[in-house]
Tab-separated table of C-alpha atoms and ligand atoms in Angstrom:
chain	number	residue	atom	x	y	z
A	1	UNK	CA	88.634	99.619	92.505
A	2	UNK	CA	90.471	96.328	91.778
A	3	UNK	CA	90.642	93.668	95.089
A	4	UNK	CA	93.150	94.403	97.410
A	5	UNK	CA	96.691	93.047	96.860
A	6	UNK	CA	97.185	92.070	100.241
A	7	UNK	CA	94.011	90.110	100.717
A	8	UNK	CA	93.299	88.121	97.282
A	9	UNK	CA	96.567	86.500	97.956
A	10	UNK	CA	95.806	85.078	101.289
A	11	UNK	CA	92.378	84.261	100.125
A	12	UNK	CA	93.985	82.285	97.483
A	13	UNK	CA	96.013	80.394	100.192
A	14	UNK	CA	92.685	80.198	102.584
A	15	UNK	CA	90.821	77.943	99.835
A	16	UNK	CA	93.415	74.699	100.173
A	17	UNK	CA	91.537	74.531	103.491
A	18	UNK	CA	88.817	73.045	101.740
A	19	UNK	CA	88.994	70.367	98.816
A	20	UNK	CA	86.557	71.245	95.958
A	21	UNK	CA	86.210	74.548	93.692
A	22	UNK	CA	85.981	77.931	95.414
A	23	UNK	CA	85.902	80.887	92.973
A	24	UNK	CA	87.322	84.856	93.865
A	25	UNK	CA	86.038	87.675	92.537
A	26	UNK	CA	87.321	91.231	92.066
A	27	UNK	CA	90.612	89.652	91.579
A	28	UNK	CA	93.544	92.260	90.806
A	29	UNK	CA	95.614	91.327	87.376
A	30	UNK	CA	98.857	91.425	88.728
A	31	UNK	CA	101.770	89.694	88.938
A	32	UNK	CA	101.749	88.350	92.843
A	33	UNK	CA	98.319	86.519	91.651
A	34	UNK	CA	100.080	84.891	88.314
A	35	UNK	CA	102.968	83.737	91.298
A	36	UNK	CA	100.478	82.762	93.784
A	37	UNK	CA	98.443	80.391	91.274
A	38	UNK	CA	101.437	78.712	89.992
A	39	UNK	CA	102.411	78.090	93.420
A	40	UNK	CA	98.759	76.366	94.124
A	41	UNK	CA	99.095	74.629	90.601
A	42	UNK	CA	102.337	73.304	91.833
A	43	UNK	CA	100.433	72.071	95.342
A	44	UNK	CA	98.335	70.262	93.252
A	45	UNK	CA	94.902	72.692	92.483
A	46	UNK	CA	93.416	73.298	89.309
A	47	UNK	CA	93.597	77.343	88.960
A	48	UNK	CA	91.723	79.208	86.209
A	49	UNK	CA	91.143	82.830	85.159
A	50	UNK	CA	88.259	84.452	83.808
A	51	UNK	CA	88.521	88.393	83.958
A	52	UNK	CA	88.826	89.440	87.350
A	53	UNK	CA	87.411	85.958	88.496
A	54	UNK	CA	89.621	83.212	89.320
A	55	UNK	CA	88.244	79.486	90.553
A	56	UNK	CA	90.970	77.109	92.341
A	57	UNK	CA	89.944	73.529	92.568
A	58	UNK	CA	91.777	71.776	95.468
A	59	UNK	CA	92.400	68.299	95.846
A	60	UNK	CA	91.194	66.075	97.978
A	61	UNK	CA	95.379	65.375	98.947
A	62	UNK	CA	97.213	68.705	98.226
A	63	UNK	CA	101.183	68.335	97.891
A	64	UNK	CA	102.526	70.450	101.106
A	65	UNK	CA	105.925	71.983	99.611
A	66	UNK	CA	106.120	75.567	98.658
A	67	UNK	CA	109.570	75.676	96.878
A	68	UNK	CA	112.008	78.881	97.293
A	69	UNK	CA	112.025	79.380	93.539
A	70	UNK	CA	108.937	80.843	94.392
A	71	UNK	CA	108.977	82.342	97.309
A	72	UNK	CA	111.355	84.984	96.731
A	73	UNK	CA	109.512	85.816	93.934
A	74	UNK	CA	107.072	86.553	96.572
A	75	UNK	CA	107.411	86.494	99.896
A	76	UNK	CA	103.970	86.235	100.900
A	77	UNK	CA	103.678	82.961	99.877
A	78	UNK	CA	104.977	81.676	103.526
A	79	UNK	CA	100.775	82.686	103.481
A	80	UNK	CA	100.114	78.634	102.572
A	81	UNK	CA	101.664	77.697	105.716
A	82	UNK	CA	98.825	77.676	107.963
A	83	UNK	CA	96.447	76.592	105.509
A	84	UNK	CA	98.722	73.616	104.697
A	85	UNK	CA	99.239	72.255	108.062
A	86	UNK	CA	95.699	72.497	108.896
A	87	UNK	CA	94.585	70.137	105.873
A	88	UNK	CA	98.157	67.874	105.567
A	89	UNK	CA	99.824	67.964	108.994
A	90	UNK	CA	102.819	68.795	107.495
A	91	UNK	CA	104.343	71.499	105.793
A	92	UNK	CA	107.740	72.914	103.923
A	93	UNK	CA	107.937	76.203	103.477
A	94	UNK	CA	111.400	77.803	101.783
A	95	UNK	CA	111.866	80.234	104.043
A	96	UNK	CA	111.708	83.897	102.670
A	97	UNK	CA	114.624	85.683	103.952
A	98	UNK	CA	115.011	89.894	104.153
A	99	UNK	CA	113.783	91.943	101.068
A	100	UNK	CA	114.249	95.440	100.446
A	101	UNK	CA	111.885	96.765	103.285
A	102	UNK	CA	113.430	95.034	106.100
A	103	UNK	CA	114.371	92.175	107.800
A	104	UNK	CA	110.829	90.663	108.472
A	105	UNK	CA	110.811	87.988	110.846
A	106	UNK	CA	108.532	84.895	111.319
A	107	UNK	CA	108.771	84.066	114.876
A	108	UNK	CA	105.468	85.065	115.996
A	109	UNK	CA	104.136	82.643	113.228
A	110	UNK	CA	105.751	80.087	114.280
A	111	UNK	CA	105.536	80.476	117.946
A	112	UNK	CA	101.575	80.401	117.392
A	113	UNK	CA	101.960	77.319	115.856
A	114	UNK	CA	103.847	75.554	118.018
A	115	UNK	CA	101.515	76.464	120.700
A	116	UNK	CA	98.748	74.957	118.348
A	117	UNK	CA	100.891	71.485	119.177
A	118	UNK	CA	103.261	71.822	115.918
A	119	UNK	CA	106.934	70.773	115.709
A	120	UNK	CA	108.707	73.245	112.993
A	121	UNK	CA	112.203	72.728	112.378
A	122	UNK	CA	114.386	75.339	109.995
A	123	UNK	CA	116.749	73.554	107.699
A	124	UNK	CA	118.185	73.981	104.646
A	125	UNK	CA	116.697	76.931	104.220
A	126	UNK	CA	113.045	75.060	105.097
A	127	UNK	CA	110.510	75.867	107.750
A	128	UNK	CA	109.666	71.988	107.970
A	129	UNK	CA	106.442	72.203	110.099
A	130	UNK	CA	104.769	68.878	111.412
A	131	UNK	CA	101.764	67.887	113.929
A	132	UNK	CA	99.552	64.815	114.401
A	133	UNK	CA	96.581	67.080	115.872
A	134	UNK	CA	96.042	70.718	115.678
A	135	UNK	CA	94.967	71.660	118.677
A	136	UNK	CA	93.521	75.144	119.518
A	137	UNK	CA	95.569	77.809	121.880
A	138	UNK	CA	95.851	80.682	123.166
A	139	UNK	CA	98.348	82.831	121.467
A	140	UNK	CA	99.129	86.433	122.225
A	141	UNK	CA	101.046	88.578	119.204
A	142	UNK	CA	103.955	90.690	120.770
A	143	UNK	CA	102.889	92.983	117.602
A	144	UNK	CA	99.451	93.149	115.240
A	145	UNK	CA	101.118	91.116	113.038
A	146	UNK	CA	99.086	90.799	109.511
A	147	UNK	CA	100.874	88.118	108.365
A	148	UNK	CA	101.107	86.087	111.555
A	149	UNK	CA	97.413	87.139	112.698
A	150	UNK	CA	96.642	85.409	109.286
A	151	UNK	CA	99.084	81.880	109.721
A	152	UNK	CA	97.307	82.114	113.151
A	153	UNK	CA	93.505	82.056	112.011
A	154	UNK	CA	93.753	79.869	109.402
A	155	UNK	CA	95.361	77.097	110.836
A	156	UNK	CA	93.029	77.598	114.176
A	157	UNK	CA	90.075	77.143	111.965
A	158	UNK	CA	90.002	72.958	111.990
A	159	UNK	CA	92.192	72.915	114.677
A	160	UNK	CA	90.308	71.000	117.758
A	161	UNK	CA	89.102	73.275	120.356
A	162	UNK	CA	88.695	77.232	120.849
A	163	UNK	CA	92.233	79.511	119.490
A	164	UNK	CA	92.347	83.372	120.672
A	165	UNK	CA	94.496	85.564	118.719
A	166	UNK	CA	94.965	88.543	121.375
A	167	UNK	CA	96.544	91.766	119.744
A	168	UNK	CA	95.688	90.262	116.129
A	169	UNK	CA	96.005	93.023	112.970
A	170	UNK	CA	92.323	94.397	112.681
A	171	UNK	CA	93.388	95.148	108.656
A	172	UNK	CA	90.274	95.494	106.416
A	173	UNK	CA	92.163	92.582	105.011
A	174	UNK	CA	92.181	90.882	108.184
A	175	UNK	CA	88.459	91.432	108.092
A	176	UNK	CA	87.704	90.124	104.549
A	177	UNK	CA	89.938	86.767	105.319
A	178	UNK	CA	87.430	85.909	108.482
A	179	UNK	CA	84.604	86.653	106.576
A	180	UNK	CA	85.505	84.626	103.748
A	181	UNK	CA	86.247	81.845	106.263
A	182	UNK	CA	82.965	81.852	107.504
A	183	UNK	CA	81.202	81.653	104.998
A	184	UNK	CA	83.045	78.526	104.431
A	185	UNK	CA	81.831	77.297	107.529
A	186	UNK	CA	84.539	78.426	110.136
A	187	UNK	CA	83.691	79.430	113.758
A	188	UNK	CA	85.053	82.942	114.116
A	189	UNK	CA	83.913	85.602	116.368
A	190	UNK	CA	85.593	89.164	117.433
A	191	UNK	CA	85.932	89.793	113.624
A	192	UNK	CA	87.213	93.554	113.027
A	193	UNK	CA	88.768	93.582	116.964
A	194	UNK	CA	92.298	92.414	118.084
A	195	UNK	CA	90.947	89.456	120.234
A	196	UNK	CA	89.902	86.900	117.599
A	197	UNK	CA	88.154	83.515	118.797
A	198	UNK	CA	87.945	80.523	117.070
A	199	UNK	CA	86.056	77.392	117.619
A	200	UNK	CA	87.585	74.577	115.595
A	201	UNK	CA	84.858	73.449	113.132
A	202	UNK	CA	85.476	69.349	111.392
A	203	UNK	CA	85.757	70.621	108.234
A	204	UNK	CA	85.229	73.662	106.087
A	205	UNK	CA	83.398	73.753	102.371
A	206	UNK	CA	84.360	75.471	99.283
A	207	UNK	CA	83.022	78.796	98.971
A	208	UNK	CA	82.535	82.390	96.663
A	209	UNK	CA	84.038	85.713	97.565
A	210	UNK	CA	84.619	89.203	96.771
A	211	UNK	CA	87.921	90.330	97.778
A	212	UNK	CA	87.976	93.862	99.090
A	213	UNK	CA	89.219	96.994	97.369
A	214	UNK	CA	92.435	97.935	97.265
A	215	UNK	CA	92.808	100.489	100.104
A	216	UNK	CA	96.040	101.194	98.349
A	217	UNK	CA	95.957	101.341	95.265
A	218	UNK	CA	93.013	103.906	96.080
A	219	UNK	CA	95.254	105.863	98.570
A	220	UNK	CA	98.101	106.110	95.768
A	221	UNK	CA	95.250	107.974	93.140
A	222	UNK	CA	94.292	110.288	96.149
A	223	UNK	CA	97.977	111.394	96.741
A	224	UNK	CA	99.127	111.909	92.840
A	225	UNK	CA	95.935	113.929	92.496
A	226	UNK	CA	97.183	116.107	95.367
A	227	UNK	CA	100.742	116.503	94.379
A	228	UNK	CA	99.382	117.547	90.215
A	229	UNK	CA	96.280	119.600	91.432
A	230	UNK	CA	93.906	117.644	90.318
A	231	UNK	CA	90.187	116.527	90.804
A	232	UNK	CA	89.108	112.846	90.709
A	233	UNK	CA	86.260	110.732	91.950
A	234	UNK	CA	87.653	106.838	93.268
A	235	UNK	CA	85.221	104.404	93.039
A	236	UNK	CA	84.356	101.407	94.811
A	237	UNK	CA	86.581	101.723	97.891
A	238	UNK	CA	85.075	102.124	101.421
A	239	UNK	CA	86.259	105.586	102.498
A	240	UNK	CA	86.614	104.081	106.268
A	241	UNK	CA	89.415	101.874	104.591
A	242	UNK	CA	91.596	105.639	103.931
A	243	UNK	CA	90.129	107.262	107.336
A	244	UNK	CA	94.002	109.245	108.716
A	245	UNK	CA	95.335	108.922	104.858
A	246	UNK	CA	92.377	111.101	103.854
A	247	UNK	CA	92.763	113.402	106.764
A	248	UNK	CA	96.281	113.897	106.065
A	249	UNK	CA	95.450	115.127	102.801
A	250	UNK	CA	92.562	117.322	103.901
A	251	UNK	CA	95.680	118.916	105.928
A	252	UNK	CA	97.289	119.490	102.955
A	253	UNK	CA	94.548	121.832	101.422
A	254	UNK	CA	93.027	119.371	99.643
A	255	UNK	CA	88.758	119.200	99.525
A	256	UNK	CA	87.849	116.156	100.082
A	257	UNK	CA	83.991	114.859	99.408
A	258	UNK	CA	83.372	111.144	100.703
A	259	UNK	CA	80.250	109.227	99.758
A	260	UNK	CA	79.246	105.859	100.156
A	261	UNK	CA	81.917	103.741	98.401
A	262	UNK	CA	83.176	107.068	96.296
A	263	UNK	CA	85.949	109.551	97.365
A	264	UNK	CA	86.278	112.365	95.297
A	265	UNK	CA	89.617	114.628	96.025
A	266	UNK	CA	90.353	117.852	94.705
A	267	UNK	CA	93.324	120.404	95.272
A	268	UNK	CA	94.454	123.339	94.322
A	269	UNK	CA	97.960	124.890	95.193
A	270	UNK	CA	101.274	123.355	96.400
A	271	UNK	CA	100.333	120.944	99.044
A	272	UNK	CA	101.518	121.748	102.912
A	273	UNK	CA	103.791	119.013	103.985
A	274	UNK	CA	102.444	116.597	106.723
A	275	UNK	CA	103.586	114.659	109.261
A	276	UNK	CA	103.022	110.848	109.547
A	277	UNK	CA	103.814	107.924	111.708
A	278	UNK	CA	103.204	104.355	110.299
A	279	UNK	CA	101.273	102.295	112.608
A	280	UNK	CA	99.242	98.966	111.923
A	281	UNK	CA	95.809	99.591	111.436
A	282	UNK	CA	93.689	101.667	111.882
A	283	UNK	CA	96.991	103.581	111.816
A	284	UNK	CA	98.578	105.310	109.027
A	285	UNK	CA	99.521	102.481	106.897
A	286	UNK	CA	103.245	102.111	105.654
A	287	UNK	CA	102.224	100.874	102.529
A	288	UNK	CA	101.308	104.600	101.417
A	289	UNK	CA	104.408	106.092	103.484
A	290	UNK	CA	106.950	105.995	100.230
A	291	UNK	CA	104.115	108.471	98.546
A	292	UNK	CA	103.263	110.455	101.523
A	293	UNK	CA	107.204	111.161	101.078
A	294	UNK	CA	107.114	112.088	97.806
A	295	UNK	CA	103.985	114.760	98.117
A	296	UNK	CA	105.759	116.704	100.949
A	297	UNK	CA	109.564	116.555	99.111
A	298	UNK	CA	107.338	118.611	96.990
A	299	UNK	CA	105.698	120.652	99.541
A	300	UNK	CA	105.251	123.779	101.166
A	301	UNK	CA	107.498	123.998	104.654
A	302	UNK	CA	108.650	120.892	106.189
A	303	UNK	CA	107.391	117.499	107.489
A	304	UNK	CA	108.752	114.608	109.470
A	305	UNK	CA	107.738	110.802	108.760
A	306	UNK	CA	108.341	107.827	111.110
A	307	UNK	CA	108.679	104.354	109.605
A	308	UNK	CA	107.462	102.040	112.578
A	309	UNK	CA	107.012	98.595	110.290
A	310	UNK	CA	109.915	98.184	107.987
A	311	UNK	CA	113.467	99.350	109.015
A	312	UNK	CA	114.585	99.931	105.118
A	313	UNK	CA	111.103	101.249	103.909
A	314	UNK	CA	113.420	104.863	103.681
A	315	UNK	CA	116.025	102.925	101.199
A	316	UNK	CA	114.190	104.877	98.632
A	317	UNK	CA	114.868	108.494	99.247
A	318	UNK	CA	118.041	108.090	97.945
A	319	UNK	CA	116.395	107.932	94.613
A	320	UNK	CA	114.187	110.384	95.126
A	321	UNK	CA	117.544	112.549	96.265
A	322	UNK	CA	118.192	112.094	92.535
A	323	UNK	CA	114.966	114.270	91.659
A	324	UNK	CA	116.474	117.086	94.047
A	325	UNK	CA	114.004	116.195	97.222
A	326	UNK	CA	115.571	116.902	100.246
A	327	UNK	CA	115.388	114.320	102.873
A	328	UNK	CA	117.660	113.604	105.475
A	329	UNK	CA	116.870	110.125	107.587
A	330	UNK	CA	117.877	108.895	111.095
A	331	UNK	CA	117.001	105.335	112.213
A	332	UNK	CA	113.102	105.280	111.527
A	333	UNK	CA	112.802	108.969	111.233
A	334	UNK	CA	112.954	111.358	107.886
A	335	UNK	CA	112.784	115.110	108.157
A	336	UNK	CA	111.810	116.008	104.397
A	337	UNK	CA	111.850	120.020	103.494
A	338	UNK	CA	109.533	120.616	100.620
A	339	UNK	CA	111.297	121.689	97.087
A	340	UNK	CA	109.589	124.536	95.307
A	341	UNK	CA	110.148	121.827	92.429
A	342	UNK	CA	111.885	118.737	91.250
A	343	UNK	CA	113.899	118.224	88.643
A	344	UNK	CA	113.296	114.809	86.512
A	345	UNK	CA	116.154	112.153	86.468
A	346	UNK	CA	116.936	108.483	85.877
A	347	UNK	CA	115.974	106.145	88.983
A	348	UNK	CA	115.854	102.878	90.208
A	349	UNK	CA	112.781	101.616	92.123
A	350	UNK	CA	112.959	99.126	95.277
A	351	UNK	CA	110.105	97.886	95.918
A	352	UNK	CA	106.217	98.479	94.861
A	353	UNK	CA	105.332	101.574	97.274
A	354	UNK	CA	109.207	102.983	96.645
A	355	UNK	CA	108.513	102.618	92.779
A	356	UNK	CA	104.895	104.209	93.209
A	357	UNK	CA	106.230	107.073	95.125
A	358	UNK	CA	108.660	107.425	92.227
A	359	UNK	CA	106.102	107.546	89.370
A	360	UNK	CA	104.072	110.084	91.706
A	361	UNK	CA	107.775	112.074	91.923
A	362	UNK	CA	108.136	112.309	88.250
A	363	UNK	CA	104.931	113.523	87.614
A	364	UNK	CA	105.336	116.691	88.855
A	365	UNK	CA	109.117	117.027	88.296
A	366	UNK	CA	110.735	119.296	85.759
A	367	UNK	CA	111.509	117.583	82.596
A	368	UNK	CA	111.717	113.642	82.264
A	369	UNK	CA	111.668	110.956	84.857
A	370	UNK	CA	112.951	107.420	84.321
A	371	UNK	CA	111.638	105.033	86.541
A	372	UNK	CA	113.856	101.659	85.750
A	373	UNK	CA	112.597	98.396	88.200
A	374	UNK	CA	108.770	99.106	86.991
A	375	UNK	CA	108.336	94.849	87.174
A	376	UNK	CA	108.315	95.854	91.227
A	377	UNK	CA	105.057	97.923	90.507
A	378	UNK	CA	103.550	95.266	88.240
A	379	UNK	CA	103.515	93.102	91.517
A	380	UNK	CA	100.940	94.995	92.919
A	381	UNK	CA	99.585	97.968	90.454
A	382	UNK	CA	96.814	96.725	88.063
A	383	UNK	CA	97.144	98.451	84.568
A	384	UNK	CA	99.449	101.311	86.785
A	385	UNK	CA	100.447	103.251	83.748
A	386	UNK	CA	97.110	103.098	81.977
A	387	UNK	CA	95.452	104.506	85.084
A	388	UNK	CA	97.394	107.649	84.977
A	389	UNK	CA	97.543	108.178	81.231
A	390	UNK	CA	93.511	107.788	81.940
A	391	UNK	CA	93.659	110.524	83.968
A	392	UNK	CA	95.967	112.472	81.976
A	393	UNK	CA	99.400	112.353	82.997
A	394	UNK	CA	102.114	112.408	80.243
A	395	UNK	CA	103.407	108.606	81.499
A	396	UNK	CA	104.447	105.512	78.975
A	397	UNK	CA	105.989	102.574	79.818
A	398	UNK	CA	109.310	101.243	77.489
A	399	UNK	CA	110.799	98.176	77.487
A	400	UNK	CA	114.421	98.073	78.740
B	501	EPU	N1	107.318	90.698	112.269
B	501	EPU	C1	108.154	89.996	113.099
B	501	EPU	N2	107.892	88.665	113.328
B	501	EPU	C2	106.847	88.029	112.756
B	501	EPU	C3	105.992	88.760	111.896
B	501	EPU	C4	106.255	90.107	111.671
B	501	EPU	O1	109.112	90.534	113.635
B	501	EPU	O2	106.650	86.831	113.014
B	501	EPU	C5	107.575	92.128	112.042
B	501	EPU	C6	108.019	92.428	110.628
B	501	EPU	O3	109.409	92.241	110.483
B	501	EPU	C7	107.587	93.870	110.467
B	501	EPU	C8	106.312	93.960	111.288
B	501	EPU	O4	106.356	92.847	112.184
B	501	EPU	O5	108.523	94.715	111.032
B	501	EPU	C9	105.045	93.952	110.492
B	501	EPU	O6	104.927	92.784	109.774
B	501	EPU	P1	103.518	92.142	109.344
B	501	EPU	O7	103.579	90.696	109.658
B	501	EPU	O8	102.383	92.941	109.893
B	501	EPU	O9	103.556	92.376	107.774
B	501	EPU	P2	103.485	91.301	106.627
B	501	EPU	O10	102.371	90.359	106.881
B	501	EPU	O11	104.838	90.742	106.371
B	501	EPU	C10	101.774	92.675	105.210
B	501	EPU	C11	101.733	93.199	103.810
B	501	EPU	C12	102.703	94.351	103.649
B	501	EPU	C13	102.295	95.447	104.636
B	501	EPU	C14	102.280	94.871	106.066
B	501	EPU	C15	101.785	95.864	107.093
B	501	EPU	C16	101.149	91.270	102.509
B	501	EPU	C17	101.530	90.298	101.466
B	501	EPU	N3	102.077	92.148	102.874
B	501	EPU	O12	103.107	92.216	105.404
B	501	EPU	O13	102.547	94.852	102.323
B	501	EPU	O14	103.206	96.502	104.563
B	501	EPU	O15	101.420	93.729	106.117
B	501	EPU	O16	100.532	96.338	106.775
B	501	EPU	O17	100.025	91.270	102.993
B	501	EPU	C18	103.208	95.910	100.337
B	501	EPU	O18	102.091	95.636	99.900
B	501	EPU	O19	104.001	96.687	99.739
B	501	EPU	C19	103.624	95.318	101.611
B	501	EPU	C20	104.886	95.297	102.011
């Protein structure tokens, strides 16, 4: 299983925090990476690729603007933040704005920061963030926040004295940034818990790492071989990782056989529908919610899903309308009655998880699906079509 979209990216970020040539492994071949290494290019590193290996050589004086040309490309990139104002004092950050999934807000990053002795200003479209000395803190998330947990941590690591990150995100992504961070010397303890401490360390050195599987990516295979009766064996992903995904589809009928780092799911039969409620790890993760929707619009009886992270995650089911599902939404609920079958149609996906759900959609609708927007799935989905024809599905991809 490729590394995990969510992590190699802030791993990417994490190695400005030390000049000198760290090198990732298992790194996914998608199009967030190409983004994130021109953006580290641009900040002055030396980025090169070699398979699924990638080595970033950071100067000793890294530039500290991330421009918005770039960022909303990819709004994760506000991930160099931390890492920048830990190793220049200073950073500009285009700020990201909404995208199709919600608002998403960056108070609690910047709150933590400015408790950490930084002055951040927003102008001109700019976070402009500036401090003479980091200084650790104590900062307590009003929400497991991935993203700020992450801003938090890594600009704690050189910061002088002891940080605590109370209610931080306790992703396995969360997990693999901390341990990549110590092995480049950092002082972290509480690792895998939502009360991280930190003890400042002088300076950190380069380092190697493995990023971790794609969760995913993996949970995406497990939920199109439910909804085509299938039977495959996942590789290389920690079945922990999946723990209520995999027991939602157990509920569905599906067998499912876990060992060591394989998962092997079979089904047979129209799936039961399931209910789900997206919470931040170890809850059911909203990142698989779009194709949880998908396997019960095709369904036996009648499920309801409740979107907790993203207010516009459910933008979607209007195209999957368009394949006949039947989903009705209010606020951050959808009540979805399962359709003996779908029937295949053009449509338009949103973002990567609304475009996967899509795909997953048309491959057991009647007829032929057109899923237009497939650039969104590229951003996260490693050789997405080539999987599936792999295991057998009748999928190509055209160029519009
Ligand atoms: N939020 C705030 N203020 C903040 C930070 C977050 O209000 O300062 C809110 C957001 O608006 C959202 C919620 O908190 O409603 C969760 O946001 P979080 O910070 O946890 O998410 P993120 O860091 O922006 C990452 C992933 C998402 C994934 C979420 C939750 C990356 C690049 N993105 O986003 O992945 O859904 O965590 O697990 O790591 C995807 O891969 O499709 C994707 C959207």
């Amino acid at each position: 299983m490729p590394g995990a979209k969510n992590s190699v990216l802030k791993l990417m970020a994490a190695t400005l925090l030390a000049p000198g040539t760290s090198t990732l492994t298992n790194v996914p071949d998608i199009e967030d990476v190409t983004i994130m290494s021109e953006l580290l290019r641009r900040l002055g590193c030396v980025v090169a690729h070699a398979g699924s290996s990638i080595t970033i050589e950071v100067p000793e004086r890294p530039d500290h603007r991330a421009d918005y040309d770039l960022v909303r490309k990819m709004r994760a990139s506000i991930c160099v933040l931390g890492p920048l104002i830990a190793r220049c004092g200073a950073a500009d950050v285009a700020v990201p704005g909404g995208d199709n999934i919600g608002s998403r807000g960056l108070d609690m990053h910047v709150e933590g920061l400015r408790k950490m002795g930084v002055h951040v200003d927003n102008e001109h479209g700019y976070l402009l963030a500036e401090c003479e000395a980091l200084t650790g803190a104590s900062v307590f998330l009003d929400f497991p926040s991935v993203g700020a947990t992450e801003t938090i941590l890594m600009a704690a690591v050189t910061a002088r004295g002891q940080s605590v990150i109370e209610n931080a995100a306790r992703e396995p992504e969360i997990i693999d940034i901390c341990s990549m961070l110590v092995s480049m010397g950092a002082d972290i303890s509480g690792i895998g818990s939502s009360s991280l401490v930190i003890n400042g360390v002088s300076d950190l050195k380069p380092t190697k790492h493995r990023v971790v599987s794609d969760r995913i990516v993996a949970g995406t295979w497990a939920v199109a071989a439910v909804m085509t009766q299938g039977d495959i064996t996942i590789h290389g992903v920690p079945h922990e990782h999946l723990a209520l995904p995999l027991e939602k589809l157990e509920l569905t009928g599906a067998r499912i056989e876990r060992e060591g780092a394989s998962i092997r799911i079979q089904m047979q039969g129209r799936p039961q529908c399931v209910d789900v409620v997206t919470l931040p790890y170890p809850g059911f993760p909203t990142d698989l919610q779009p194709q949880f929707i998908a396997l019960n619009a095709m369904g036996l009886g009648a499920a309801l899903v409740t979107e907790n992270l993203f207010e516009a995650r459910f933008r979607f089911v209007q195209e999957l309308a368009r394949l006949g599902a039947d989903v009705r939404t209010d606020g951050h609920h959808a009540l979805i009655r399962g359709r003996e079958s779908l029937s295949g149609a053009p449509v338009e996906a949103t973002d990567i998880r609304a475009g996967a759900g899509l795909v997953l959609a048309g491959l057991v609708a009647n007829g032929s699906t057109t899923v237009y927007g497939v650039t969104h799935i590229d951003r996260g989905y490693a050789g997405f079509v080539e999987t599936l024809q792999g295991l057998g599905a009748q999928i190509q991809r055209v160029d519009d």
